[in-house]
Amino acid sequence: MKTAINGVNYYYQWLTDYEANRPTLVCLHGFTGMSQTFVPVFQRDRDRNILAIDLIGHGQTDSYVHPYRYQMECLCQDIALLTEQLGISKFSLLGYSMGARVALGFTCLFPQKIQKLLLESGSPGLKSKTERMTRKCSDEHLAGFIMSHSIEAFVDKWEKLSLFDSQKQLSCKIQATLRKERLSQQAFGLACSLWFMGTGVQPDFWQELDKIEIPTLLIVGELDHKFQRIAQNMQEKQQNMSIKIVKNAGHCVHLEKPEIVEEVVYSFLISYTDQLMGNNKI
């Protein structure tokens, strides 16, 4: 389904039958992804509405809009309006990678709307100006590559990143589906996402972590050492955050271990205790 938000047509889909009296979980995908990526995770109806949104420049949501519409604050405002249009005033929020950065930004901007927060392979951004400038240049270089080459050439390059090495262990069918998803994207949308919403230009949310008072879960793969360190640093900043490390999984945990992520997500949403959500591997 699509709805127009401030001149941008957003695509969204309910992964469960919607019932007004049930709590809602909103899911935000990563860079080169789309809402469809969460379908394998939520296979069972567990008395909760699951809403997945194609972020701007991705999937069936508009790409060819003013580049400034890609800025994180604009995107977060769009998500707020979209959920309000759907009659959802408060909800839990799950984001993966780029979607996790958006989810964190949304929580900082609209804390009154979020009940629980789940960040899969997420980051609050970069702390130093030097780090941000270096990453900004890197993202701009990649965006330039996307605009000057075929989408196939970009996907070939993207899939070779060491971040995704563990995905080579997935079945041929799943790998083919993932590649098809990446190839379906619009070059302009991907480039604008890097130019205006990349890690190098997004706000630094490290200083906002201690203000987040809602239950927060950080999901990371055992093989993704970089984002394990980020999660641990986030927890040091805000000790109320919990960490789940999923065994034999890399960066995209929900793709590699959908059944486990489903259990982790529902367990967290249903109950939140130190005993249940302590740091451990599963």
Short mmCIF file of C-alpha atoms in Angstrom, two decimals:
data_model
loop_
_atom_site.label_atom_id
_atom_site.label_comp_id
_atom_site.label_asym_id
_atom_site.label_seq_id
_atom_site.Cartn_x
_atom_site.Cartn_y
_atom_site.Cartn_z
CA MET A 1 0.00 0.00 0.00
CA LYS A 2 1.10 3.58 -0.62
CA THR A 3 0.35 6.90 1.01
CA ALA A 4 1.55 10.43 0.22
CA ILE A 5 3.51 12.16 2.98
CA ASN A 6 4.64 15.72 2.26
CA GLY A 7 4.78 14.98 -1.46
CA VAL A 8 6.60 11.65 -1.13
CA ASN A 9 4.73 8.42 -1.86
CA TYR A 10 5.68 5.91 0.83
CA TYR A 11 5.09 2.19 0.43
CA TYR A 12 4.26 0.15 3.51
CA GLN A 13 2.93 -3.32 4.21
CA TRP A 14 1.36 -5.08 7.15
CA LEU A 15 3.20 -8.35 7.78
CA THR A 16 0.33 -9.48 10.02
CA ASP A 17 -3.38 -8.80 9.86
CA TYR A 18 -3.97 -5.40 11.43
CA GLU A 19 -6.14 -5.22 14.52
CA ALA A 20 -6.70 -1.84 16.15
CA ASN A 21 -6.63 -3.18 19.71
CA ARG A 22 -3.18 -4.79 19.35
CA PRO A 23 0.23 -3.17 19.95
CA THR A 24 2.28 -2.39 16.83
CA LEU A 25 5.91 -2.96 15.88
CA VAL A 26 7.28 -0.81 13.03
CA CYS A 27 10.25 -2.21 11.07
CA LEU A 28 12.84 -0.19 9.12
CA HIS A 29 15.19 -1.93 6.66
CA GLY A 30 18.82 -1.24 5.83
CA PHE A 31 20.64 0.35 2.86
CA THR A 32 19.75 -1.39 -0.45
CA GLY A 33 16.88 -3.17 1.36
CA MET A 34 13.11 -2.89 1.50
CA SER A 35 10.20 -3.82 3.74
CA GLN A 36 10.06 -7.30 2.19
CA THR A 37 13.28 -8.20 4.03
CA PHE A 38 11.33 -8.70 7.28
CA VAL A 39 8.79 -11.16 5.87
CA PRO A 40 10.84 -14.30 6.75
CA VAL A 41 11.19 -13.07 10.33
CA PHE A 42 7.53 -12.62 11.16
CA GLN A 43 5.92 -15.84 10.01
CA ARG A 44 3.58 -16.33 12.96
CA ASP A 45 0.77 -14.17 14.24
CA ARG A 46 1.50 -13.42 17.88
CA ASP A 47 -1.13 -10.84 18.83
CA ARG A 48 0.92 -7.93 17.50
CA ASN A 49 0.67 -5.75 14.40
CA ILE A 50 3.85 -5.75 12.32
CA LEU A 51 4.28 -2.79 9.95
CA ALA A 52 7.24 -2.56 7.54
CA ILE A 53 8.04 0.63 5.60
CA ASP A 54 10.11 1.18 2.46
CA LEU A 55 12.36 4.11 3.40
CA ILE A 56 12.77 7.00 1.00
CA GLY A 57 14.80 6.05 -2.08
CA HIS A 58 14.25 2.35 -1.54
CA GLY A 59 11.83 -0.31 -2.72
CA GLN A 60 8.49 1.07 -3.90
CA THR A 61 8.80 4.40 -2.04
CA ASP A 62 9.64 7.43 -4.20
CA SER A 63 13.25 8.05 -5.13
CA TYR A 64 13.03 11.01 -7.52
CA VAL A 65 12.23 13.77 -5.03
CA HIS A 66 14.22 16.76 -3.79
CA PRO A 67 17.47 15.42 -2.31
CA TYR A 68 16.94 17.36 0.92
CA ARG A 69 13.92 15.13 1.58
CA TYR A 70 16.46 12.40 2.32
CA GLN A 71 17.79 14.15 5.41
CA MET A 72 17.24 12.08 8.52
CA GLU A 73 15.09 14.65 10.30
CA CYS A 74 12.79 14.89 7.26
CA LEU A 75 12.54 11.11 7.04
CA CYS A 76 11.72 10.82 10.73
CA GLN A 77 9.02 13.44 10.40
CA ASP A 78 7.59 11.49 7.45
CA ILE A 79 7.48 8.29 9.52
CA ALA A 80 5.71 10.16 12.31
CA LEU A 81 3.07 11.46 9.88
CA LEU A 82 2.69 8.06 8.17
CA THR A 83 2.06 6.25 11.45
CA GLU A 84 -0.35 8.98 12.55
CA GLN A 85 -2.27 8.58 9.28
CA LEU A 86 -2.56 4.87 10.08
CA GLY A 87 -3.94 5.69 13.52
CA ILE A 88 -0.85 4.54 15.42
CA SER A 89 0.04 7.03 18.15
CA LYS A 90 2.56 4.85 20.02
CA PHE A 91 4.52 1.83 18.84
CA SER A 92 7.70 -0.19 19.25
CA LEU A 93 10.41 0.33 16.65
CA LEU A 94 12.88 -2.12 15.07
CA GLY A 95 15.59 -0.94 12.70
CA TYR A 96 18.41 -2.72 10.90
CA SER A 97 21.73 -1.00 10.03
CA MET A 98 20.71 2.22 8.20
CA GLY A 99 17.19 1.59 9.50
CA ALA A 100 18.62 1.30 13.02
CA ARG A 101 20.22 4.72 12.67
CA VAL A 102 16.86 6.09 11.53
CA ALA A 103 15.08 4.31 14.40
CA LEU A 104 17.48 5.84 16.91
CA GLY A 105 17.07 9.27 15.35
CA PHE A 106 13.29 8.90 15.42
CA THR A 107 13.38 7.94 19.09
CA CYS A 108 15.46 11.01 19.91
CA LEU A 109 13.08 13.28 17.98
CA PHE A 110 9.80 11.65 19.04
CA PRO A 111 10.45 9.89 22.36
CA GLN A 112 6.77 10.13 23.32
CA LYS A 113 5.81 7.85 20.42
CA ILE A 114 8.13 4.91 21.15
CA GLN A 115 7.34 2.15 23.62
CA LYS A 116 10.35 -0.11 23.04
CA LEU A 117 13.36 0.20 20.75
CA LEU A 118 15.24 -2.60 18.98
CA LEU A 119 18.43 -1.80 17.04
CA GLU A 120 19.95 -4.53 14.88
CA SER A 121 23.56 -3.82 13.87
CA GLY A 122 22.99 -0.15 14.60
CA SER A 123 25.20 2.83 15.36
CA PRO A 124 24.61 6.26 16.93
CA GLY A 125 26.97 7.73 14.34
CA LEU A 126 30.57 8.91 14.54
CA LYS A 127 31.90 10.85 17.51
CA SER A 128 34.67 13.00 16.06
CA LYS A 129 34.58 15.57 13.29
CA THR A 130 37.53 13.83 11.62
CA GLU A 131 35.72 10.49 11.58
CA ARG A 132 32.60 12.08 10.15
CA MET A 133 34.54 13.90 7.43
CA THR A 134 36.38 10.73 6.44
CA ARG A 135 33.14 8.75 6.26
CA LYS A 136 31.39 11.57 4.41
CA CYS A 137 34.08 11.47 1.72
CA SER A 138 33.83 7.69 1.54
CA ASP A 139 30.03 7.82 1.18
CA GLU A 140 30.28 10.53 -1.48
CA HIS A 141 32.78 8.42 -3.42
CA LEU A 142 30.44 5.41 -3.28
CA ALA A 143 27.47 7.56 -4.30
CA GLY A 144 29.48 8.81 -7.27
CA PHE A 145 30.25 5.23 -8.24
CA ILE A 146 26.56 4.33 -8.07
CA MET A 147 25.59 7.24 -10.33
CA SER A 148 28.34 6.57 -12.87
CA HIS A 149 28.02 2.80 -13.15
CA SER A 150 25.27 0.28 -13.70
CA ILE A 151 23.29 -0.97 -10.71
CA GLU A 152 24.77 -4.42 -11.44
CA ALA A 153 28.31 -3.05 -11.09
CA PHE A 154 27.43 -1.43 -7.77
CA VAL A 155 25.77 -4.57 -6.39
CA ASP A 156 28.81 -6.61 -7.41
CA LYS A 157 30.99 -4.17 -5.51
CA TRP A 158 28.63 -4.02 -2.51
CA GLU A 159 28.38 -7.78 -2.14
CA LYS A 160 32.16 -8.10 -1.92
CA LEU A 161 32.35 -6.10 1.32
CA SER A 162 33.77 -8.15 4.18
CA LEU A 163 30.75 -7.04 6.23
CA PHE A 164 28.68 -9.50 4.23
CA ASP A 165 31.08 -12.46 4.14
CA SER A 166 28.83 -14.58 6.35
CA GLN A 167 25.98 -14.23 3.83
CA LYS A 168 27.93 -16.46 1.44
CA GLN A 169 26.92 -19.37 3.69
CA LEU A 170 23.23 -18.79 2.96
CA SER A 171 21.37 -21.01 0.52
CA CYS A 172 21.61 -20.16 -3.18
CA LYS A 173 17.91 -19.33 -3.18
CA ILE A 174 18.22 -16.79 -0.35
CA GLN A 175 21.32 -15.23 -1.92
CA ALA A 176 19.51 -14.93 -5.25
CA THR A 177 16.51 -13.29 -3.57
CA LEU A 178 18.77 -10.82 -1.77
CA ARG A 179 20.64 -9.95 -4.95
CA LYS A 180 17.37 -9.42 -6.82
CA GLU A 181 16.25 -7.06 -4.04
CA ARG A 182 19.46 -5.05 -4.34
CA LEU A 183 19.29 -4.94 -8.14
CA SER A 184 15.73 -3.59 -8.01
CA GLN A 185 16.83 -0.35 -6.35
CA GLN A 186 17.11 3.04 -8.06
CA ALA A 187 20.63 4.45 -8.36
CA PHE A 188 19.41 7.98 -7.54
CA GLY A 189 17.71 6.79 -4.36
CA LEU A 190 20.77 4.93 -3.12
CA ALA A 191 23.10 7.83 -3.92
CA CYS A 192 20.88 10.37 -2.16
CA SER A 193 20.65 8.11 0.87
CA LEU A 194 24.44 8.21 1.11
CA TRP A 195 24.77 11.93 0.35
CA PHE A 196 22.11 13.15 2.77
CA MET A 197 21.55 10.37 5.29
CA GLY A 198 24.88 8.52 5.41
CA THR A 199 26.79 7.88 8.63
CA GLY A 200 29.14 10.77 7.83
CA VAL A 201 26.37 13.39 7.69
CA GLN A 202 23.82 12.09 10.19
CA PRO A 203 23.61 13.77 13.62
CA ASP A 204 25.83 12.39 16.38
CA PHE A 205 23.44 10.54 18.68
CA TRP A 206 26.05 9.37 21.18
CA GLN A 207 25.25 12.33 23.42
CA GLU A 208 21.55 11.44 23.30
CA LEU A 209 21.85 7.84 24.50
CA ASP A 210 21.62 8.62 28.21
CA LYS A 211 18.32 10.41 27.56
CA ILE A 212 16.65 7.29 26.17
CA GLU A 213 14.62 5.88 29.03
CA ILE A 214 12.54 3.27 27.20
CA PRO A 215 13.60 -0.41 27.11
CA THR A 216 16.19 -0.80 24.35
CA LEU A 217 17.67 -3.97 22.86
CA LEU A 218 20.82 -4.08 20.72
CA ILE A 219 20.91 -7.14 18.42
CA VAL A 220 24.28 -8.06 16.89
CA GLY A 221 25.78 -11.05 15.14
CA GLU A 222 28.57 -13.04 16.77
CA LEU A 223 30.68 -12.67 13.61
CA ASP A 224 30.17 -8.89 13.35
CA HIS A 225 32.94 -7.73 15.69
CA LYS A 226 32.75 -4.07 14.68
CA PHE A 227 29.11 -3.72 15.66
CA GLN A 228 29.60 -5.79 18.79
CA ARG A 229 32.08 -3.14 19.93
CA ILE A 230 29.65 -0.38 19.01
CA ALA A 231 26.87 -2.09 20.99
CA GLN A 232 29.14 -2.47 24.01
CA ASN A 233 30.14 1.20 23.80
CA MET A 234 26.48 2.17 23.57
CA GLN A 235 25.69 0.12 26.66
CA GLU A 236 28.53 1.80 28.55
CA LYS A 237 26.90 5.12 27.71
CA GLN A 238 23.40 3.91 28.63
CA GLN A 239 23.45 0.91 30.95
CA ASN A 240 19.72 0.34 30.60
CA MET A 241 20.37 -0.95 27.08
CA SER A 242 20.58 -4.74 26.68
CA ILE A 243 22.59 -6.71 24.15
CA LYS A 244 21.76 -9.96 22.36
CA ILE A 245 24.59 -11.62 20.45
CA VAL A 246 23.31 -14.18 17.95
CA LYS A 247 25.64 -17.09 17.29
CA ASN A 248 26.98 -17.80 13.80
CA ALA A 249 25.46 -14.63 12.39
CA GLY A 250 27.05 -11.64 10.72
CA HIS A 251 25.82 -8.11 10.08
CA CYS A 252 22.31 -8.88 8.80
CA VAL A 253 21.16 -11.07 11.66
CA HIS A 254 17.50 -11.25 10.65
CA LEU A 255 18.46 -12.52 7.19
CA GLU A 256 20.82 -15.20 8.46
CA LYS A 257 18.86 -16.28 11.55
CA PRO A 258 15.22 -15.23 11.02
CA GLU A 259 13.70 -17.75 13.43
CA ILE A 260 16.05 -16.74 16.24
CA VAL A 261 15.48 -13.04 15.61
CA GLU A 262 11.73 -13.64 15.72
CA GLU A 263 12.06 -15.23 19.17
CA VAL A 264 14.40 -12.48 20.39
CA VAL A 265 12.10 -9.71 19.19
CA TYR A 266 8.90 -11.17 20.64
CA SER A 267 10.56 -12.10 23.93
CA PHE A 268 11.78 -8.54 24.30
CA LEU A 269 8.44 -7.02 23.38
CA ILE A 270 6.46 -9.27 25.71
CA SER A 271 8.63 -8.97 28.77
CA TYR A 272 11.62 -6.95 29.85
CA THR A 273 13.60 -8.18 32.82
CA ASP A 274 17.28 -8.18 33.65
CA GLN A 275 17.21 -11.94 33.90
CA LEU A 276 15.72 -12.42 30.44
CA MET A 277 17.54 -9.69 28.56
CA GLY A 278 21.02 -9.85 30.03
CA ASN A 279 24.05 -9.91 27.75
CA ASN A 280 24.46 -13.39 26.29
CA LYS A 281 24.84 -15.40 23.15
CA ILE A 282 22.02 -17.48 21.74
#
